[in-house]
Amino acid sequence: MAETGTLYIVATPIGNLEDITHRAQRILHQVDTIVAEDTRHTAHLLNHLNIKRPLIAYHAHNENDKTDFVLQMLMEGKDIALVSDAGTPLVSDPGFPLVRAAQEANIPVVPLPGPCALITALSVSGLSPLPFYFAGFLSPKAGARMAALEALKPMNATLIFYEAPHRLLESAKSMEAVFGNRMACLARELTKQFETVLRLPLNELVSRIESDPNQQRGEAVLLIEGNAGSEDTGEADRVLSILLRELPLKQAVALCADISGEAKNSLYEKALLIKQSL
């Protein structure tokens, strides 16, 4: 039986082209074909890297039709790289049907890690990095958007959303209506010339977006502080007190966070106070 090719999942820069990895460059040089969300956009990157390889368009409107075509190429022994317009493929971008089909056909699927907008934004947001929940893009329909936000409201995790510039203000207002005045962060145009990271209470962030048209330009990541309150914070305090009698502070906080679902940072502050009284 002939040997199959390999499907490489290649992360590409989200803005600054210097963020391409050496390994990504090597693989893009070596593969037989590159499957791209937008061939024109990827051609710009390949020209910058002086890479000449055939391109196949693979996007939200044709991924089901093109999956079998690309899979056949892999079965014939062709090595293929999958890229999105920016960042890590499949993260709110096309590619899932192809990856699943390749795995089901026992074709090697190899990840090449690199830039990812949600992780980049989380790292500079000033909001708790763990746990976090990535919700992707919200529905453009107001009712569906509000319902999705209401479902996320109880979560004790930093909430992360992608949003297009023309819907940014509308989505931010919906978030304020549901989440109140939680701390939030807008990370916009990351790694690009006009990169902006704003960390403000939601009401102030909405006002800033509304009053400054520049904040409604470019791709954006919105991060919202999780629900720091617990259904039964008294129970969490009781558990924390018991654990602190037997365990070091950091270990007690970590274990209590796992049990109660409360954020580690808030539990750490409580633990310091409890420790003083023991």
Short mmCIF file of C-alpha atoms in Angstrom, two decimals:
data_model
loop_
_atom_site.label_atom_id
_atom_site.label_comp_id
_atom_site.label_asym_id
_atom_site.label_seq_id
_atom_site.Cartn_x
_atom_site.Cartn_y
_atom_site.Cartn_z
CA MET A 1 0.00 0.00 0.00
CA ALA A 2 1.35 3.43 -0.95
CA GLU A 3 2.37 5.71 1.86
CA THR A 4 0.03 8.62 2.52
CA GLY A 5 1.07 12.21 2.81
CA THR A 6 1.01 14.30 5.97
CA LEU A 7 -1.41 17.08 6.85
CA TYR A 8 0.38 19.93 8.65
CA ILE A 9 -1.68 22.41 10.68
CA VAL A 10 0.43 25.57 10.44
CA ALA A 11 -0.08 28.64 12.63
CA THR A 12 0.75 31.90 10.86
CA PRO A 13 1.23 35.49 12.13
CA ILE A 14 -1.80 37.40 13.34
CA GLY A 15 -0.23 40.66 12.18
CA ASN A 16 3.51 41.02 12.48
CA LEU A 17 5.13 38.80 9.85
CA GLU A 18 8.23 38.42 12.03
CA ASP A 19 6.19 36.07 14.22
CA ILE A 20 6.40 33.23 11.69
CA THR A 21 8.41 30.34 13.14
CA HIS A 22 11.44 28.78 11.46
CA ARG A 23 9.66 25.43 11.45
CA ALA A 24 6.58 26.89 9.78
CA GLN A 25 8.74 28.42 7.06
CA ARG A 26 10.52 25.11 6.47
CA ILE A 27 7.29 23.12 6.21
CA LEU A 28 5.64 25.68 3.92
CA HIS A 29 8.69 25.38 1.65
CA GLN A 30 8.55 21.59 1.65
CA VAL A 31 4.88 20.67 1.24
CA ASP A 32 3.36 19.90 -2.14
CA THR A 33 0.32 22.15 -1.65
CA ILE A 34 -0.92 24.78 0.79
CA VAL A 35 -4.62 24.84 1.68
CA ALA A 36 -5.57 28.39 2.63
CA GLU A 37 -8.65 30.20 3.90
CA ASP A 38 -8.01 33.09 1.49
CA THR A 39 -5.41 32.39 -1.18
CA ARG A 40 -4.84 36.11 -1.83
CA HIS A 41 -4.07 36.76 1.83
CA THR A 42 -1.78 33.73 2.10
CA ALA A 43 -0.03 34.68 -1.16
CA HIS A 44 1.06 37.92 0.53
CA LEU A 45 2.68 35.94 3.35
CA LEU A 46 4.31 33.47 0.95
CA ASN A 47 5.71 36.28 -1.20
CA HIS A 48 7.21 37.82 1.93
CA LEU A 49 8.85 34.48 2.74
CA ASN A 50 9.86 33.85 -0.90
CA ILE A 51 7.85 30.61 -0.96
CA LYS A 52 6.25 29.39 -4.17
CA ARG A 53 3.75 26.57 -3.69
CA PRO A 54 0.35 25.75 -5.23
CA LEU A 55 -2.59 27.16 -3.25
CA ILE A 56 -6.07 25.69 -2.77
CA ALA A 57 -8.89 27.82 -1.35
CA TYR A 58 -10.55 26.19 1.67
CA HIS A 59 -13.03 28.37 3.51
CA ALA A 60 -16.36 28.29 5.34
CA HIS A 61 -18.36 28.21 2.10
CA ASN A 62 -16.57 25.29 0.44
CA GLU A 63 -14.86 23.26 3.16
CA ASN A 64 -17.35 20.41 2.99
CA ASP A 65 -16.94 20.11 -0.79
CA LYS A 66 -13.15 20.53 -0.77
CA THR A 67 -12.47 18.11 2.10
CA ASP A 68 -12.76 15.00 -0.11
CA PHE A 69 -10.60 16.61 -2.79
CA VAL A 70 -7.80 17.45 -0.34
CA LEU A 71 -8.16 14.07 1.38
CA GLN A 72 -7.62 12.32 -1.95
CA MET A 73 -4.40 14.27 -2.46
CA LEU A 74 -3.21 13.15 0.95
CA MET A 75 -4.11 9.55 0.15
CA GLU A 76 -1.99 9.83 -3.00
CA GLY A 77 1.05 10.73 -0.89
CA LYS A 78 0.97 14.54 -1.14
CA ASP A 79 2.09 16.55 1.88
CA ILE A 80 -0.28 19.44 2.56
CA ALA A 81 -0.18 22.44 4.89
CA LEU A 82 -3.41 23.96 6.18
CA VAL A 83 -3.28 27.65 7.08
CA SER A 84 -5.90 30.25 7.99
CA ASP A 85 -5.72 33.96 7.26
CA ALA A 86 -4.04 34.52 10.61
CA GLY A 87 -3.21 32.58 13.74
CA THR A 88 -3.89 28.92 14.46
CA PRO A 89 -6.20 27.08 12.03
CA LEU A 90 -9.55 25.76 13.32
CA VAL A 91 -9.71 28.37 16.12
CA SER A 92 -12.82 30.16 14.78
CA ASP A 93 -11.45 29.35 11.31
CA PRO A 94 -12.08 26.58 8.74
CA GLY A 95 -10.38 23.20 8.88
CA PHE A 96 -12.19 20.92 11.32
CA PRO A 97 -13.83 18.66 8.68
CA LEU A 98 -10.46 18.14 7.00
CA VAL A 99 -8.62 17.32 10.22
CA ARG A 100 -11.31 14.88 11.31
CA ALA A 101 -11.44 13.20 7.89
CA ALA A 102 -7.66 12.86 7.79
CA GLN A 103 -7.55 11.29 11.24
CA GLU A 104 -10.34 8.86 10.36
CA ALA A 105 -8.34 7.85 7.27
CA ASN A 106 -5.23 7.27 9.44
CA ILE A 107 -3.38 10.11 7.73
CA PRO A 108 -0.78 11.78 9.98
CA VAL A 109 -1.92 15.20 11.22
CA VAL A 110 0.97 17.27 12.60
CA PRO A 111 0.48 20.58 14.48
CA LEU A 112 2.94 23.45 14.07
CA PRO A 113 2.25 25.76 17.03
CA GLY A 114 2.49 29.50 16.75
CA PRO A 115 0.46 32.70 17.07
CA CYS A 116 -3.10 32.61 18.39
CA ALA A 117 -5.04 35.82 19.02
CA LEU A 118 -6.99 34.59 22.03
CA ILE A 119 -3.86 33.44 23.90
CA THR A 120 -1.97 36.59 22.92
CA ALA A 121 -4.81 38.75 24.23
CA LEU A 122 -5.19 36.73 27.43
CA SER A 123 -1.49 37.10 28.23
CA VAL A 124 -1.71 40.90 28.35
CA SER A 125 -5.30 41.37 29.54
CA GLY A 126 -4.61 41.62 33.25
CA LEU A 127 -7.53 39.25 33.82
CA SER A 128 -7.18 35.85 35.46
CA PRO A 129 -5.55 33.52 32.89
CA LEU A 130 -7.03 30.35 34.38
CA PRO A 131 -9.62 29.14 33.97
CA PHE A 132 -10.73 30.75 30.73
CA TYR A 133 -13.51 30.01 28.26
CA PHE A 134 -13.21 30.81 24.57
CA ALA A 135 -16.61 31.53 23.02
CA GLY A 136 -15.42 32.60 19.56
CA PHE A 137 -17.70 34.94 17.59
CA LEU A 138 -21.11 35.83 18.99
CA SER A 139 -24.21 35.69 16.81
CA PRO A 140 -24.94 38.88 14.83
CA LYS A 141 -28.59 38.47 15.88
CA ALA A 142 -29.36 40.37 19.08
CA GLY A 143 -31.62 37.71 20.63
CA ALA A 144 -29.20 34.85 20.05
CA ARG A 145 -26.28 36.97 21.23
CA MET A 146 -28.02 37.91 24.49
CA ALA A 147 -29.05 34.28 25.10
CA ALA A 148 -25.45 33.12 24.63
CA LEU A 149 -24.14 35.76 27.03
CA GLU A 150 -26.79 34.90 29.64
CA ALA A 151 -25.69 31.25 29.46
CA LEU A 152 -22.09 32.30 30.08
CA LYS A 153 -22.92 34.71 32.92
CA PRO A 154 -22.52 32.21 35.82
CA MET A 155 -19.14 30.94 34.64
CA ASN A 156 -16.24 31.51 37.01
CA ALA A 157 -13.78 31.88 34.15
CA THR A 158 -12.37 34.69 32.03
CA LEU A 159 -14.61 34.85 28.95
CA ILE A 160 -12.93 35.44 25.59
CA PHE A 161 -14.67 36.52 22.39
CA TYR A 162 -13.61 37.43 18.86
CA GLU A 163 -15.50 40.26 17.20
CA ALA A 164 -15.55 41.99 13.84
CA PRO A 165 -15.07 45.78 13.87
CA HIS A 166 -18.58 46.62 12.61
CA ARG A 167 -20.20 44.64 15.47
CA LEU A 168 -17.77 45.52 18.27
CA LEU A 169 -19.80 48.31 19.89
CA GLU A 170 -23.08 46.41 19.67
CA SER A 171 -21.53 43.31 21.26
CA ALA A 172 -19.82 45.33 23.99
CA LYS A 173 -23.15 46.96 24.88
CA SER A 174 -24.79 43.53 25.08
CA MET A 175 -22.03 42.36 27.40
CA GLU A 176 -22.52 45.37 29.66
CA ALA A 177 -26.26 44.63 29.80
CA VAL A 178 -25.63 41.02 30.85
CA PHE A 179 -22.42 41.17 32.89
CA GLY A 180 -22.87 44.57 34.50
CA ASN A 181 -19.70 46.43 35.33
CA ARG A 182 -17.21 43.59 35.38
CA MET A 183 -13.61 44.31 34.49
CA ALA A 184 -12.99 43.85 30.76
CA CYS A 185 -10.25 44.12 28.19
CA LEU A 186 -10.29 45.06 24.53
CA ALA A 187 -7.23 43.77 22.67
CA ARG A 188 -7.31 45.19 19.15
CA GLU A 189 -4.97 44.93 16.15
CA LEU A 190 -2.59 42.70 18.12
CA THR A 191 1.04 42.70 16.92
CA LYS A 192 0.22 45.39 14.33
CA GLN A 193 1.17 49.06 14.13
CA PHE A 194 -1.93 50.30 15.95
CA GLU A 195 -2.05 47.57 18.61
CA THR A 196 -4.27 48.63 21.52
CA VAL A 197 -4.95 46.93 24.84
CA LEU A 198 -7.58 48.64 27.00
CA ARG A 199 -8.37 47.24 30.45
CA LEU A 200 -11.40 49.00 31.93
CA PRO A 201 -14.70 48.30 33.71
CA LEU A 202 -17.25 47.38 31.08
CA ASN A 203 -19.20 50.64 31.27
CA GLU A 204 -16.02 52.67 30.72
CA LEU A 205 -14.90 50.37 27.92
CA VAL A 206 -18.24 50.75 26.13
CA SER A 207 -17.99 54.55 26.43
CA ARG A 208 -14.44 54.49 25.09
CA ILE A 209 -15.40 52.36 22.09
CA GLU A 210 -18.43 54.56 21.37
CA SER A 211 -16.57 57.85 21.65
CA ASP A 212 -13.43 56.82 19.76
CA PRO A 213 -14.06 55.48 16.22
CA ASN A 214 -10.47 54.22 16.09
CA GLN A 215 -11.40 51.55 18.62
CA GLN A 216 -13.90 50.16 16.11
CA ARG A 217 -11.25 49.35 13.53
CA GLY A 218 -9.47 46.06 12.94
CA GLU A 219 -10.01 42.62 14.40
CA ALA A 220 -10.70 42.60 18.12
CA VAL A 221 -10.57 40.25 21.08
CA LEU A 222 -12.90 41.04 23.99
CA LEU A 223 -12.17 39.52 27.39
CA ILE A 224 -14.58 39.70 30.33
CA GLU A 225 -13.84 38.93 33.97
CA GLY A 226 -15.48 35.75 35.18
CA ASN A 227 -18.20 35.50 37.80
CA ALA A 228 -16.11 35.82 40.95
CA GLY A 229 -19.12 35.15 43.17
CA SER A 230 -19.90 31.61 44.18
CA GLU A 231 -23.25 29.97 44.76
CA ASP A 232 -22.09 29.37 48.32
CA THR A 233 -19.02 31.41 49.19
CA GLY A 234 -19.45 30.50 52.86
CA GLU A 235 -18.91 26.85 52.01
CA ALA A 236 -15.78 27.73 50.04
CA ASP A 237 -14.47 29.68 53.03
CA ARG A 238 -15.14 26.71 55.33
CA VAL A 239 -13.33 24.32 53.00
CA LEU A 240 -10.42 26.73 52.68
CA SER A 241 -10.13 27.03 56.48
CA ILE A 242 -9.97 23.25 56.87
CA LEU A 243 -7.37 22.86 54.15
CA LEU A 244 -5.19 25.62 55.58
CA ARG A 245 -4.88 23.72 58.86
CA GLU A 246 -3.22 20.81 57.05
CA LEU A 247 -1.64 22.19 53.88
CA PRO A 248 0.66 25.01 52.72
CA LEU A 249 -1.19 28.12 51.59
CA LYS A 250 -0.69 27.72 47.81
CA GLN A 251 -1.64 24.04 47.87
CA ALA A 252 -4.74 24.77 49.96
CA VAL A 253 -5.84 27.53 47.57
CA ALA A 254 -5.32 25.34 44.49
CA LEU A 255 -7.28 22.45 45.99
CA CYS A 256 -10.10 24.71 47.19
CA ALA A 257 -10.35 26.27 43.73
CA ASP A 258 -10.78 22.81 42.22
CA ILE A 259 -13.47 21.92 44.77
CA SER A 260 -15.45 25.18 44.82
CA GLY A 261 -14.90 26.59 41.34
CA GLU A 262 -13.89 29.96 42.80
CA ALA A 263 -11.04 31.90 41.21
CA LYS A 264 -7.61 31.26 42.71
CA ASN A 265 -6.80 34.95 43.02
CA SER A 266 -9.86 35.69 45.17
CA LEU A 267 -9.27 32.55 47.26
CA TYR A 268 -5.64 33.57 47.78
CA GLU A 269 -6.71 36.87 49.33
CA LYS A 270 -9.16 35.04 51.62
CA ALA A 271 -6.47 32.51 52.53
CA LEU A 272 -4.09 35.26 53.67
CA LEU A 273 -6.75 36.62 56.03
CA ILE A 274 -7.70 33.17 57.32
CA LYS A 275 -4.07 32.23 57.86
CA GLN A 276 -3.58 35.28 60.08
CA SER A 277 -6.43 34.15 62.33
CA LEU A 278 -5.31 30.53 62.71
#
